[in-house]
Coordinates of C-alpha atoms in Angstrom, one line a residue:
X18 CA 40.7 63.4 -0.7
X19 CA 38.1 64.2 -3.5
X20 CA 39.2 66.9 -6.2
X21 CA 36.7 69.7 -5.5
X22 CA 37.9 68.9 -1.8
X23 CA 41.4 69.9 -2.9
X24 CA 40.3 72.7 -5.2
X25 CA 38.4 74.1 -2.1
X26 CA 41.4 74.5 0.4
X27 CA 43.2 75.6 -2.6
X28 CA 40.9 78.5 -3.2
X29 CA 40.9 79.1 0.6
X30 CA 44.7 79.5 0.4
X31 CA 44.3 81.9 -2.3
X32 CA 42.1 84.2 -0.4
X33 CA 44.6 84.2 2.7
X34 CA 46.8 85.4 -0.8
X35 CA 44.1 88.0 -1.0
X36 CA 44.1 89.2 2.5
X37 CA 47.9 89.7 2.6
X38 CA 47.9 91.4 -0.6
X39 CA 45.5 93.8 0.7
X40 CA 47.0 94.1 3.9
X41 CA 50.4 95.2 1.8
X42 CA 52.2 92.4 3.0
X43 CA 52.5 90.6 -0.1
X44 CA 53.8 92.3 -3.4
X45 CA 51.5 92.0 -6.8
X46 CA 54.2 90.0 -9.0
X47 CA 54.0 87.2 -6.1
X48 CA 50.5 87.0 -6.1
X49 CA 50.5 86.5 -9.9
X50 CA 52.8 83.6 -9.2
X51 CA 50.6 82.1 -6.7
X52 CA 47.4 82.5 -9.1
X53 CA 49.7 81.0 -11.5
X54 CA 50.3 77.6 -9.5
X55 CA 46.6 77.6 -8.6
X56 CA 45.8 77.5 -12.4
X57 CA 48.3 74.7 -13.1
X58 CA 46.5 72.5 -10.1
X59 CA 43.1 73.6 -10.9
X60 CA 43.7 72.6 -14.1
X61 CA 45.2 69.0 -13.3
X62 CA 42.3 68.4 -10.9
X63 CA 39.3 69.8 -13.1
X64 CA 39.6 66.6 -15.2
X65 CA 38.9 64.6 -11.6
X66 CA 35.5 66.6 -10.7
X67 CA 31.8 65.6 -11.7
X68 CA 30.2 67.6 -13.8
X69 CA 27.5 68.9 -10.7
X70 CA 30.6 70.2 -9.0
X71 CA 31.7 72.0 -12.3
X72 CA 27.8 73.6 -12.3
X73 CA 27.7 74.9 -8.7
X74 CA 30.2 77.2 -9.9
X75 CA 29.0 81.2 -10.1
X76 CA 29.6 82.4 -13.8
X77 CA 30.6 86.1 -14.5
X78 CA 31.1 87.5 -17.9
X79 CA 34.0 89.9 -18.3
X80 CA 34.5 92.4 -20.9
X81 CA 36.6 95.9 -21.9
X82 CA 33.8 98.3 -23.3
X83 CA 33.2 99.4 -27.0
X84 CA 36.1 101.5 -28.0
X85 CA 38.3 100.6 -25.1
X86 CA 41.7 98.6 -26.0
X87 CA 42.9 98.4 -22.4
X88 CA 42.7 94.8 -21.0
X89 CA 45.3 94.0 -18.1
X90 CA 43.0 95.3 -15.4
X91 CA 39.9 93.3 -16.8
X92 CA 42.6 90.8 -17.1
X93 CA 44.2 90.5 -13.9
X94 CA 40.7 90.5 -12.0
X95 CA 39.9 88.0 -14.4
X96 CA 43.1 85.9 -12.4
X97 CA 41.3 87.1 -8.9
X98 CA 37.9 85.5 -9.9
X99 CA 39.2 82.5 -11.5
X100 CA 41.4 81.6 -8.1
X101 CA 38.3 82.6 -6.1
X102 CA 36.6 79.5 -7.4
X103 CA 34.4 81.6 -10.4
X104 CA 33.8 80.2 -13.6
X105 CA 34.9 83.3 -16.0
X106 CA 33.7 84.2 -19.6
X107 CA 36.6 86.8 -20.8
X108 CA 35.5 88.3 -23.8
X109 CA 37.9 90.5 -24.7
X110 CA 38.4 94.4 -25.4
X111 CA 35.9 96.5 -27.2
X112 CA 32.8 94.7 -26.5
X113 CA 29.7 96.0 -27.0
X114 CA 26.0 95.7 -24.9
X115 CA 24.6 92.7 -27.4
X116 CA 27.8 90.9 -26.6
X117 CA 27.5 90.7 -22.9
X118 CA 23.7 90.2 -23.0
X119 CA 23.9 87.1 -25.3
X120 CA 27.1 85.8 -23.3
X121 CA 25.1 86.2 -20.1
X122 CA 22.3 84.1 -21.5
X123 CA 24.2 81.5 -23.2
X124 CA 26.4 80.9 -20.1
X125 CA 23.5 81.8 -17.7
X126 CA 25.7 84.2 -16.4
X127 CA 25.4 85.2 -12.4
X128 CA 27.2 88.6 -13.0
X129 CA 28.9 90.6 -15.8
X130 CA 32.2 92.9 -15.0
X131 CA 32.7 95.8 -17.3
X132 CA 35.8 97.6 -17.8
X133 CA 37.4 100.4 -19.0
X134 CA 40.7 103.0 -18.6
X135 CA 38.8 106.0 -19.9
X136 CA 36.2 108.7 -19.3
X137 CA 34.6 107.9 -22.2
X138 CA 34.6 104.2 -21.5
X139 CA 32.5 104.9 -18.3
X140 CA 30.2 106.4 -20.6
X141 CA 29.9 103.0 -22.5
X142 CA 29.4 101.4 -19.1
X143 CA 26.6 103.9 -18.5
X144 CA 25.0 103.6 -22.1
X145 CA 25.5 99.5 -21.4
X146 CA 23.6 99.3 -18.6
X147 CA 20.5 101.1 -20.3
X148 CA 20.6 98.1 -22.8
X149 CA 20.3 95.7 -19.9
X150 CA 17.5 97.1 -17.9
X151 CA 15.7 97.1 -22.2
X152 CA 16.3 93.5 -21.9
X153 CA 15.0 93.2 -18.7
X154 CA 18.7 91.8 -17.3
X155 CA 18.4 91.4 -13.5
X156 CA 22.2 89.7 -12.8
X157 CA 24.2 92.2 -10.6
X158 CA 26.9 94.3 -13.1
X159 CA 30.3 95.2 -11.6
X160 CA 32.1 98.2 -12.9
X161 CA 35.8 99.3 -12.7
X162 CA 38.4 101.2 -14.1
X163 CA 40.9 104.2 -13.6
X164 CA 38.4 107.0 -14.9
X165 CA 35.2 105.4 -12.6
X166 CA 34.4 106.8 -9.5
X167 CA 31.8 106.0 -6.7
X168 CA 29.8 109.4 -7.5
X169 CA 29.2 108.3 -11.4
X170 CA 28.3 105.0 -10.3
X171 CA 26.1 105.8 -7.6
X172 CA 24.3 108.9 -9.8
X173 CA 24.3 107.7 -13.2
X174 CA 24.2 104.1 -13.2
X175 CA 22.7 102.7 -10.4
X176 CA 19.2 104.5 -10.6
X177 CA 18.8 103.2 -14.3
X178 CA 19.1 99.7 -13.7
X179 CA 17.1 97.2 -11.4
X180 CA 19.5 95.0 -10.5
X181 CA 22.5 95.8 -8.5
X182 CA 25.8 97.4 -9.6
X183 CA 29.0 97.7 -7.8
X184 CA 31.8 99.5 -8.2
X185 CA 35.0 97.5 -7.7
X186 CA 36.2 94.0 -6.1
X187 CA 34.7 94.4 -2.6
X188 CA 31.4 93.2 -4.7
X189 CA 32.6 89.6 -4.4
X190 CA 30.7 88.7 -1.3
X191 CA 27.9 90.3 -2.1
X192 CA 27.6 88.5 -5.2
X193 CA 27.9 85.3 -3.2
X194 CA 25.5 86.0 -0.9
X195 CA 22.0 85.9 -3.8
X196 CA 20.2 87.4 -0.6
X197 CA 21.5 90.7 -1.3
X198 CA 20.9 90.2 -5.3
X199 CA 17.8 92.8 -5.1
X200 CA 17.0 95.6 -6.9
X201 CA 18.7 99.2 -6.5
X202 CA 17.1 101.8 -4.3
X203 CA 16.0 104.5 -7.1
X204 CA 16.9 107.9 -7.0
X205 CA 16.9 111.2 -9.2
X206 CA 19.2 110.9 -12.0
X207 CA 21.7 113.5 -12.2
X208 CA 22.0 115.4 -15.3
X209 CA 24.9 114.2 -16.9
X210 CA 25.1 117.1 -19.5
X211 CA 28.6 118.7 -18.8
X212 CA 28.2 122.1 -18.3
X213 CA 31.3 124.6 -18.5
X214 CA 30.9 127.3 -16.6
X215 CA 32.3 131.3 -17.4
X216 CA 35.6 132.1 -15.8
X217 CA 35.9 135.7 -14.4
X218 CA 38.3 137.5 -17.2
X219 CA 39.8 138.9 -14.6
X220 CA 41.2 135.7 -12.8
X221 CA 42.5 135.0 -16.2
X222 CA 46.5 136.4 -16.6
X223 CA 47.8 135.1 -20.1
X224 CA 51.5 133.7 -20.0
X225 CA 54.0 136.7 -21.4
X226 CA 54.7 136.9 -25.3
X227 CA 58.2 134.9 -25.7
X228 CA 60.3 134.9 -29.0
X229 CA 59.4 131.8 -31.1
X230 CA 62.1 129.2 -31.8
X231 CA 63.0 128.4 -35.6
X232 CA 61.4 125.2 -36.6
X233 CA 64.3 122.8 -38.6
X234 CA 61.6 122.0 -40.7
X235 CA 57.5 121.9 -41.5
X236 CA 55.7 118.7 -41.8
X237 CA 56.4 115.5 -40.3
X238 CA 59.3 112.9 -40.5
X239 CA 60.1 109.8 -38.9
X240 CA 62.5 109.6 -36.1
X241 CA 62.6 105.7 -36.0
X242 CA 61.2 102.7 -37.6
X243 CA 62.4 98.9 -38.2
X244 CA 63.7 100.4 -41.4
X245 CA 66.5 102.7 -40.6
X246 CA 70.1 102.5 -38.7
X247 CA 69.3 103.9 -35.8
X248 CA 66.5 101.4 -35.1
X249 CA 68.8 99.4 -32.4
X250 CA 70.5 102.3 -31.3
X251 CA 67.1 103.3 -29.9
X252 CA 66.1 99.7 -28.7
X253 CA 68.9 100.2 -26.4
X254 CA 68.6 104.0 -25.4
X255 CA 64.5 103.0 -24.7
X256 CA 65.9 101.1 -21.5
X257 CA 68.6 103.2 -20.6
X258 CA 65.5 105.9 -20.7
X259 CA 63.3 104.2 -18.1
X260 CA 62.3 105.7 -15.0
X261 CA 62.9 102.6 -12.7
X262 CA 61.2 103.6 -9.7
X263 CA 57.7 104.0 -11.5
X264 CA 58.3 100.5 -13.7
X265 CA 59.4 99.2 -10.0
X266 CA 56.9 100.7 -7.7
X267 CA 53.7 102.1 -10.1
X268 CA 54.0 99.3 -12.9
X269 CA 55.3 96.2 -11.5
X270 CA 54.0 96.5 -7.6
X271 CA 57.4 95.6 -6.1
X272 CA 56.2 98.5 -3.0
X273 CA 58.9 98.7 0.3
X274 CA 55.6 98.5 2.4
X275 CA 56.7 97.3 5.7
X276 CA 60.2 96.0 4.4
X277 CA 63.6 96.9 6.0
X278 CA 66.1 98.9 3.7
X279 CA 68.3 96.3 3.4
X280 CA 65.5 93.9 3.0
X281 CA 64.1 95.8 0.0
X282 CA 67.8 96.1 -1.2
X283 CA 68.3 92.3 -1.6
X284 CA 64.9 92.2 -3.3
X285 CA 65.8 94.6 -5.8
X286 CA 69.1 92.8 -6.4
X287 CA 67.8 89.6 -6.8
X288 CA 64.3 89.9 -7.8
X289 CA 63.2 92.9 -9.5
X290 CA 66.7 93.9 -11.3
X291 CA 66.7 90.4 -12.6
X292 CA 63.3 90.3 -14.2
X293 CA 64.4 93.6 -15.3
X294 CA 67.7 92.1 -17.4
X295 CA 65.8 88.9 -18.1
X296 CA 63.0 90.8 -20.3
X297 CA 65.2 93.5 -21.4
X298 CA 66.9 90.1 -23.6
X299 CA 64.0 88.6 -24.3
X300 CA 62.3 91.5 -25.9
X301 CA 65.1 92.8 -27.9
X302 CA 66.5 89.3 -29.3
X303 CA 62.8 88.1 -30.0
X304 CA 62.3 91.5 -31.6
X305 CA 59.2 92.1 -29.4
X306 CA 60.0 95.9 -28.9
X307 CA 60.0 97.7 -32.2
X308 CA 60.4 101.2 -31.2
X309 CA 58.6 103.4 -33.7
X310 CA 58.6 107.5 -33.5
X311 CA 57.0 110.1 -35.8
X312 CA 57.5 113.9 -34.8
X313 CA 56.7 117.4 -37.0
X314 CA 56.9 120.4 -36.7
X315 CA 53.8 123.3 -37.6
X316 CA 53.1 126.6 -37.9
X317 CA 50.5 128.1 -35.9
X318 CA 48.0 130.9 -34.1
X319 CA 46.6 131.3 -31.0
X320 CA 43.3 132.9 -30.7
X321 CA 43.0 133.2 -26.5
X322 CA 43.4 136.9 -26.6
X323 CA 40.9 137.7 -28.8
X324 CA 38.7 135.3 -26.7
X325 CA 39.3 137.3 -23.8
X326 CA 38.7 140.6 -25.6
X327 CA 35.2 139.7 -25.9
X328 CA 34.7 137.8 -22.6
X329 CA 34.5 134.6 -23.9
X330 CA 36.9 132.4 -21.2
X331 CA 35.5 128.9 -21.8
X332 CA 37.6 127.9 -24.3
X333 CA 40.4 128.8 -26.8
X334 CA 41.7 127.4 -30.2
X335 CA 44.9 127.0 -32.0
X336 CA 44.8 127.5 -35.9
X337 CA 47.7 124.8 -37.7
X338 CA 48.6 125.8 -40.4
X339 CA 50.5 122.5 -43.1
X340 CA 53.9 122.6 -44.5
X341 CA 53.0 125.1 -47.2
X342 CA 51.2 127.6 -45.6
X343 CA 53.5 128.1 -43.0
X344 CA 55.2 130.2 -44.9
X345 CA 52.6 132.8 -46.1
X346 CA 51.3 133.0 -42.9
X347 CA 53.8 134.6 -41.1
X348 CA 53.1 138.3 -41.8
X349 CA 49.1 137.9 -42.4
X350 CA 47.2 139.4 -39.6
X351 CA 45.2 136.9 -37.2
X352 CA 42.4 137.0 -38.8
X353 CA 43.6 137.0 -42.5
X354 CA 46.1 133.7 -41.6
X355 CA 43.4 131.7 -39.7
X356 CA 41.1 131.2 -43.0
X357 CA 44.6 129.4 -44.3
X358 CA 44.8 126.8 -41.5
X359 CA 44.7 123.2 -41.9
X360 CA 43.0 122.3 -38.9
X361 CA 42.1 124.4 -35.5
X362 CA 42.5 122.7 -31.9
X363 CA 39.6 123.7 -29.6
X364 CA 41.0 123.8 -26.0
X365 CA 38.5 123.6 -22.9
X366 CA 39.9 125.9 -20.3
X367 CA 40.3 124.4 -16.7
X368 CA 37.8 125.5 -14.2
X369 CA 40.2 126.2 -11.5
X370 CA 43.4 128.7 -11.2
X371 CA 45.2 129.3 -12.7
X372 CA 42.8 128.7 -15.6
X373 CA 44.7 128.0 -18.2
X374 CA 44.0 126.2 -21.7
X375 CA 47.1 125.5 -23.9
X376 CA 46.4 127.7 -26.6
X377 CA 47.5 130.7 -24.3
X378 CA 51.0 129.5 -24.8
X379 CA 51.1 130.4 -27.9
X380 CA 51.1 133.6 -30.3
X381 CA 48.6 135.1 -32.3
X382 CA 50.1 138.3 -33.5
X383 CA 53.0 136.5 -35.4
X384 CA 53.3 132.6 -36.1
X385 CA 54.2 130.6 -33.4
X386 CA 55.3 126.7 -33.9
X387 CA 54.3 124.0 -31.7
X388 CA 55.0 120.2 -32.5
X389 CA 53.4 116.6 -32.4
X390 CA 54.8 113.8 -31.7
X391 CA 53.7 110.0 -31.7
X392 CA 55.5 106.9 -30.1
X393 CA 54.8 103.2 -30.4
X394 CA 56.6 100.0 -28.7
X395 CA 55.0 98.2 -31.4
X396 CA 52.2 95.6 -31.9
X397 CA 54.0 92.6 -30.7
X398 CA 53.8 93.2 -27.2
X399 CA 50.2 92.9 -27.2
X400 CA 50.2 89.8 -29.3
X401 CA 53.0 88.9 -26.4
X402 CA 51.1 89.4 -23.5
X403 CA 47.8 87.6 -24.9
X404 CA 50.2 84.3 -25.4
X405 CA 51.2 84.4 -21.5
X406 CA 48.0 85.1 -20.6
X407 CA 46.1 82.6 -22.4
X408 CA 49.1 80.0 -20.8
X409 CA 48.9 81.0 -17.4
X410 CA 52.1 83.1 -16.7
X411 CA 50.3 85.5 -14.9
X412 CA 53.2 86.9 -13.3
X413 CA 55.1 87.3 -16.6
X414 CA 52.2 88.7 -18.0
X415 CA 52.0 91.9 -15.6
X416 CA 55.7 92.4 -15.7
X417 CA 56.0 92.5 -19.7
X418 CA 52.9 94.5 -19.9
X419 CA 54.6 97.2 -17.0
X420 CA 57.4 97.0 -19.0
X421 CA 55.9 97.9 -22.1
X422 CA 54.3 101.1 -20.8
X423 CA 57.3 102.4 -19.2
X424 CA 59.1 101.4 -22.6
X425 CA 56.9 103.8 -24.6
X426 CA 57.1 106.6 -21.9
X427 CA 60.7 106.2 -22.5
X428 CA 60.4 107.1 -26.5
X429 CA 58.3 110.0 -25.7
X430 CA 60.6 111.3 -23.3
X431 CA 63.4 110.4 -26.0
X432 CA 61.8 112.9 -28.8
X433 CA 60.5 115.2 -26.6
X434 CA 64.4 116.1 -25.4
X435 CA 65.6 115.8 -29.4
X436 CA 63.0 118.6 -30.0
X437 CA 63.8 120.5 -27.2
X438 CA 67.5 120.1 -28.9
X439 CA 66.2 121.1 -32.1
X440 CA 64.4 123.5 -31.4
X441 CA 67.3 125.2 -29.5
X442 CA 65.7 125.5 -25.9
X443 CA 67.6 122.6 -24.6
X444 CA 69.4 125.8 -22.5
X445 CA 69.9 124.2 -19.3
X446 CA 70.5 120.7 -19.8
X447 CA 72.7 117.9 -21.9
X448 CA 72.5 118.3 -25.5
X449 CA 73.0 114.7 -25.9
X450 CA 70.1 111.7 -26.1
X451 CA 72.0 109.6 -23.8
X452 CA 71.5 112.2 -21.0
X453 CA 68.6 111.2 -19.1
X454 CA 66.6 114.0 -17.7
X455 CA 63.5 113.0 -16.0
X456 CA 62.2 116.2 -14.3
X457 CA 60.4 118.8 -15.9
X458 CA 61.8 121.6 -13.6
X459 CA 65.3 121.6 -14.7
X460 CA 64.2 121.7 -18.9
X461 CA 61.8 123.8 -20.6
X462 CA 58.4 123.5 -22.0
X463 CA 56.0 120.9 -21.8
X464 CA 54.0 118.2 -23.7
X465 CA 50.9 116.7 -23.3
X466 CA 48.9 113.8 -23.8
X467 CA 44.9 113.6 -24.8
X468 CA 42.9 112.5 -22.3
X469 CA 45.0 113.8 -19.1
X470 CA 44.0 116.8 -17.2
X471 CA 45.7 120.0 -18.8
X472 CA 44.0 118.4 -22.6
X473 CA 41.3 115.8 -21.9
X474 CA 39.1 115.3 -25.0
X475 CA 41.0 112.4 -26.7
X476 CA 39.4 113.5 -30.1
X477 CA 42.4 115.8 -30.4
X478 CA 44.0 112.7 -31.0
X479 CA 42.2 112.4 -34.8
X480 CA 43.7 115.8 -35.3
X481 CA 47.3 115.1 -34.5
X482 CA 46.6 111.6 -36.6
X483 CA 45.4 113.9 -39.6
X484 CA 48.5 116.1 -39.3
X485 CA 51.9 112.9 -38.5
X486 CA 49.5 110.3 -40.8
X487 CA 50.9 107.3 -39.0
X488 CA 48.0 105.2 -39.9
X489 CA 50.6 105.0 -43.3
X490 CA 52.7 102.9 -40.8
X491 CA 49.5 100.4 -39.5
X492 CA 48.8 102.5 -36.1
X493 CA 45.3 103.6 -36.2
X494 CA 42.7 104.5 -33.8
X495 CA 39.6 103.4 -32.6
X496 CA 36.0 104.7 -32.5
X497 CA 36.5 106.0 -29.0
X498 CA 40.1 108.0 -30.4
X499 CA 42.7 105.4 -28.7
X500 CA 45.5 104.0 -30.1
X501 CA 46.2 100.8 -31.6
X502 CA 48.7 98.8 -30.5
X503 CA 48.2 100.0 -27.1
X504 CA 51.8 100.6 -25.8
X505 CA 51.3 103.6 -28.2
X506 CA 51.4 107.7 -27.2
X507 CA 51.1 111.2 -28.7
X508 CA 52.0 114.7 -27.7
X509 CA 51.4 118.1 -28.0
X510 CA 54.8 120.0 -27.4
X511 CA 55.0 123.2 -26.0
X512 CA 58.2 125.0 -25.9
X513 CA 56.6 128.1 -23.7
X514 CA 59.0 128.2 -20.9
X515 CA 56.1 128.8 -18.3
X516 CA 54.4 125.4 -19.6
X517 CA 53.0 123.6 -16.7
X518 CA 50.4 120.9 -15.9
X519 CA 47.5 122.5 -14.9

């Protein structure tokens, strides 16, 4: 039997791989090892096929979007293409329109797949696909990613280009099938100016004045780095911290689906707990996972009431004031203390009930305090995962990178309780580290992230930045406001004890 004879039952058995997986009758992690012994043939047999063969294959050009570090989903459909017989131009995170246009040409590209984990990266998509109906690109485009949705795609992106563009996988077949490679049915654009609308004041009820805790200190300091004793100490507590169910279930893809109890039992023990142990080794003795945590404490104002005095409700701020001015602030008047703040935090407030904006947690008649905190796995899990990608350990690959998100949740959930300690409104709970406490109803306050719900404009992330400085430690950010390395978080912390996620 020939080798592009082989190669085609081989691709055939991965797309019964497919069908299962979608069916929820096989679990990610084994698909990845199937894709992973379909590499290690394909790449035996490639050697063996004539170079027409090689040519009949349909070339797409994959990319992450300018500003955009997130690569395992780009990565992993990447795996689904390549073991769907597609010849596949990866070309990395942050990639800009010029980039894909000149690899489409130079590879004579049949379709380009763009993605991208954030609001703002569907925006580059967007902007991306302007530049290819300037160059008069035809090739259908393929879009996807956790912030896309079928209603952006089908009002602001498909009636500005004149080819085709999809919106997830289920575009394979209709990429295969050059028939259907026509151009879009136009359509009115959509504005796609965001417009914020005025809240009733009414509707609006402000959380209650509470006392304000005593800060331990102003400024920032670092929790843990490579450099101090507690460095392994925290390795250690990082695991001990992980909510297993999502790394299980969210992360890694190990679902029950249609298993027995005692089915999905035995695979935990001898499949999922054992990857588990394996890695937990692995990353620690290789030094992979270098836990790294900077925290700090500030003084600050809230100016929501005074927004609401004069029937402003789309927004409020919060005035920070640095280290020094924390303490001459404390008995100026609102409007005398804001002229001394180091930054102000604007605050969209959400459109539904109980419309609320964070800045309503906090005072405005006295200082309040409110603290940041940033948490990094470290840049060597990225450099990690590239390696196993780049040698075919698929499987591996999505299990380390799982791992490593769950391992930074874990340091966030680590300083946000040693704040909560410090701070003195650890009231109902263990005053001690190793006390794992994963739900939110039984402590109190809050924090939250840039870029989710209750705070989504990750620019606040070049405030906090300004105020911990942890570019001093080599973690930056990128023109779109993410984080490098990756596995990398920050948080506003709120210790209001009617903090929710709105």
């Amino acid at each position: 039997m020939s080798a592009d004879k082989i190669i085609d039952l081989l691709v055939q058995a991965m797309k019964t791989v497919g069908e299962l997986f979608g069916e929820g009758k096989m679990q990610l992690p084994f698909v990845l090892a199937s894709a992973e012994s379909m590499k290690k043939c394909v790449d035996y047999l490639n050697k063996f096929m004539d170079k027409k063969q090689k040519d009949k294959q349909l070339t797409i050009v994959l990319g992450t979007v300018k500003g955009d570090v997130h690569d395992v989903g780009k990565n992993l459909v990447d795996i689904i293409f390549t073991n769907n017989g597609y010849k596949v131009i990866n070309l990395g995170t942050r990639i800009e329109a010029k980039s894909f246009l000149d690899a489409a040409k130079k590879y004579n590209a049949d379709c380009i797949g763009m993605s991208g984990l954030l609001v703002k990266s569907t925006i580059e998509m967007k902007n991306n696909i302007e530049e290819f109906e300037k160059n008069n690109l035809k090739i259908p485009v393929l879009l996807g990613g956790a912030a896309l949705n079928n209603k952006f795609v089908e009002d602001f992106c498909k009636p500005i280009y004149s080819g085709k563009v999809f919106d997830g996988l289920k575009a394979l077949s209709i990429i295969e099938n050059k028939k259907l490679i026509g151009e879009n049915k136009k359509k009115k654009i959509v504005s796609d100016k965001l417009i914020i609308k005025e809240i009733p004041q009414k509707e609006i009820i402000l959380p209650l004045v509470e006392d304000v805790p005593k800060a331990p200190f102003y400024g920032k300091k670092v929790f843990v780095s490579k450099n101090q004793s507690n460095y392994a100490y925290i390795q250690n507590l990082a695991f001990n911290w992980i909510n297993k169910k999502a790394l299980f279930i969210r992360a890694w893809g190990y679902k029950k689906a249609n298993m027995s109890q005692q089915a999905y039992n035995k695979l935990i023990k001898e499949e999922i707990m054992v990857n588990f142990e394996k890695l937990k080794e692995l990353l620690i003795e290789q030094n992979i996972f270098e836990p790294f945590i900077i925290y700090g404490y500030f003084a600050c104002r809230s100016d929501s009431i005074f927004r609401l005095q004069n029937k402003y409700t789309k927004k409020a701020s919060l005035y920070i004031f640095d280290e020094q001015t924390s303490k001459f602030t404390q008995n100026l008047k609102f409007e005398e203390a804001k002229k001394l703040a180091k930054l102000v935090m604007d605050f969209d407030r959400v459109d539904h009930k109980p419309y609320l904006c964070l800045a309503d947690y906090f005072r405005s008649d006295i200082n309040d305090i409110v603290a940041f905190s940033l948490v990094s796995a470290g840049k060597k899990f990225s450099e990690f995962e590239k390696s196993l990608f780049k040698n075919g350990e698929y499987k591996k690959y999505h299990l380390v990178h799982g791992l490593g998100i769950e391992l930074t949740e874990s340091l966030a959930e680590i300083i946000h309780k040693h704040i909560r300690i410090e701070l003195n409104i650890a009231k109902n709970e263990s005053k001690n580290l190793e006390d794992v406490n994963f739900s939110m109803k039984s402590y109190q306050g809050a924090r939250y992230s840039p870029g989710y719900p209750s705070c989504p404009d990750l620019s606040l992330n070049d405030a906090i930045f300004s105020l911990l400085k942890p570019e001093e430690y080599n973690i930056k950010l990128t023109e779109n406001h993410l984080i490098v390395p990756e596995q990398s978080t920050v948080a506003i912390i709120v210790h209001h004890s009617k903090a929710i996620y709105f």
